[in-house]
Amino acid sequence: MRRIEALEHLVALTEHDPLVVTCAATSRELASIADRDNHLYLLDSMGLVGSVATGLAIAAEGSDVRKVIGIEGDGSLLMNPNVLPTGGFLAPSRLFIVLLDNRVYGSTAGLPTYADRIDLGALAAASGWTTGTADDPASLRSEFARLVEAPGPTLLHVRIEAGNAADIAKLLIDPVSITLRFTAWMTARLPQRVVS
Ligand SMILES: [Mg+2]
C-alpha cells in the first residue's frame, strides 16, 4: 500500500475529527486529496505530531471529539520518540496516532530510518499504548475503526511502501492561515472554559 492510498482511506475516515499531520510529503499528499479546516499541517515541524496531538487530546477531555488523530511518519517519530512514554504516562483518552511506516525518510532521498530494525509499534505498546497493525486497506479500515473507539492512547502501525506520489503540488497555504482556521474549527468543539 502506498502512502497516498493509505491517506485516501484516512481522509474518508476523519471528516469530523481533528487531524494533526506530519510535514513534507505526507502533508502535501494529504492536502492533494482533501484540504479541510480540521487539518493541521505541521509544516517544517518534524517530530511534533505526537506532542501537538497530546496537548490537543488533553484539551479535548470532556468534549464530543472522539479522538485527536495524529498522522505521523517513522522518521518523524524517531526524531521525538519521547512522545510514546509521555503519552503512555499521561494517558489522554482521546489521543490516537496513525503511524505511516515506510522505514525510510521519504522526503530526503529515501534514506533508511531505524524503523528498518526497530519496531515502533512495539515501542508504543511497551510505553502503555493500545496498538494495532495494518498493511492493506482492509486492515487499515478495520483497525482504525477498533482503535478510534478504544480508550487512548492508541497507535495504529501501518506498514506502507517507500516512495512518494508523483506530481503532487507544493503545500503553499500560509502557515498562519492553517493555524487560524484549525484553531477556529477546534475551539468550536472544545468545552467552553471560563478564564478569570
Ligand atoms: Mg518514513
Short mmCIF file of N, CA and C and ligand atoms in Angstrom, two decimals, residues 3 26 72-76 100-107 111 113 115 160 162, ligand 1:
data_model
loop_
_atom_site.label_atom_id
_atom_site.label_comp_id
_atom_site.label_asym_id
_atom_site.label_seq_id
_atom_site.Cartn_x
_atom_site.Cartn_y
_atom_site.Cartn_z
N ARG A 3 1.64 5.39 0.35
CA ARG A 3 1.22 6.37 1.35
C ARG A 3 -0.07 7.07 0.93
N THR A 26 3.97 13.92 3.39
CA THR A 26 2.71 13.44 3.97
C THR A 26 1.65 14.55 3.95
N GLU A 72 1.54 10.40 11.59
CA GLU A 72 2.98 10.56 11.82
C GLU A 72 3.75 9.60 10.92
N GLY A 73 5.02 9.94 10.66
CA GLY A 73 5.89 9.04 9.91
C GLY A 73 6.93 8.43 10.82
N ASP A 74 7.59 7.39 10.32
CA ASP A 74 8.59 6.71 11.15
C ASP A 74 9.79 7.61 11.42
N GLY A 75 10.28 8.30 10.40
CA GLY A 75 11.43 9.18 10.61
C GLY A 75 11.11 10.31 11.57
N SER A 76 9.91 10.83 11.45
CA SER A 76 9.49 11.93 12.32
C SER A 76 9.31 11.45 13.76
N LEU A 100 2.47 6.02 9.75
CA LEU A 100 2.69 5.53 8.39
C LEU A 100 4.19 5.21 8.27
N ASP A 101 4.51 3.95 8.31
CA ASP A 101 5.90 3.49 8.46
C ASP A 101 6.38 2.89 7.13
N ASN A 102 7.25 3.63 6.44
CA ASN A 102 7.84 3.08 5.21
C ASN A 102 9.32 2.77 5.41
N ARG A 103 9.81 2.93 6.65
CA ARG A 103 11.19 2.58 7.03
C ARG A 103 12.24 3.46 6.35
N VAL A 104 11.80 4.56 5.76
CA VAL A 104 12.77 5.48 5.15
C VAL A 104 12.33 6.92 5.42
N TYR A 105 13.29 7.84 5.27
CA TYR A 105 12.97 9.26 5.26
C TYR A 105 12.48 9.58 3.84
N GLY A 106 11.18 9.58 3.68
CA GLY A 106 10.61 9.68 2.34
C GLY A 106 10.84 11.00 1.65
N SER A 107 11.09 12.04 2.43
CA SER A 107 11.25 13.36 1.82
C SER A 107 12.72 13.72 1.61
N LEU A 111 16.47 7.72 2.48
CA LEU A 111 17.48 7.14 3.36
C LEU A 111 16.79 6.28 4.43
N THR A 113 15.56 4.60 7.89
CA THR A 113 15.44 5.02 9.29
C THR A 113 15.70 3.82 10.20
N ALA A 115 13.62 2.42 11.84
CA ALA A 115 12.45 1.54 11.81
C ALA A 115 12.69 0.31 10.94
N ILE A 160 3.68 0.80 5.05
CA ILE A 160 3.44 1.28 3.68
C ILE A 160 4.71 1.12 2.86
N ALA A 162 7.77 2.35 0.42
CA ALA A 162 8.58 3.55 0.28
C ALA A 162 8.22 4.26 -1.01
MG MG B 1 9.20 7.29 6.60
#
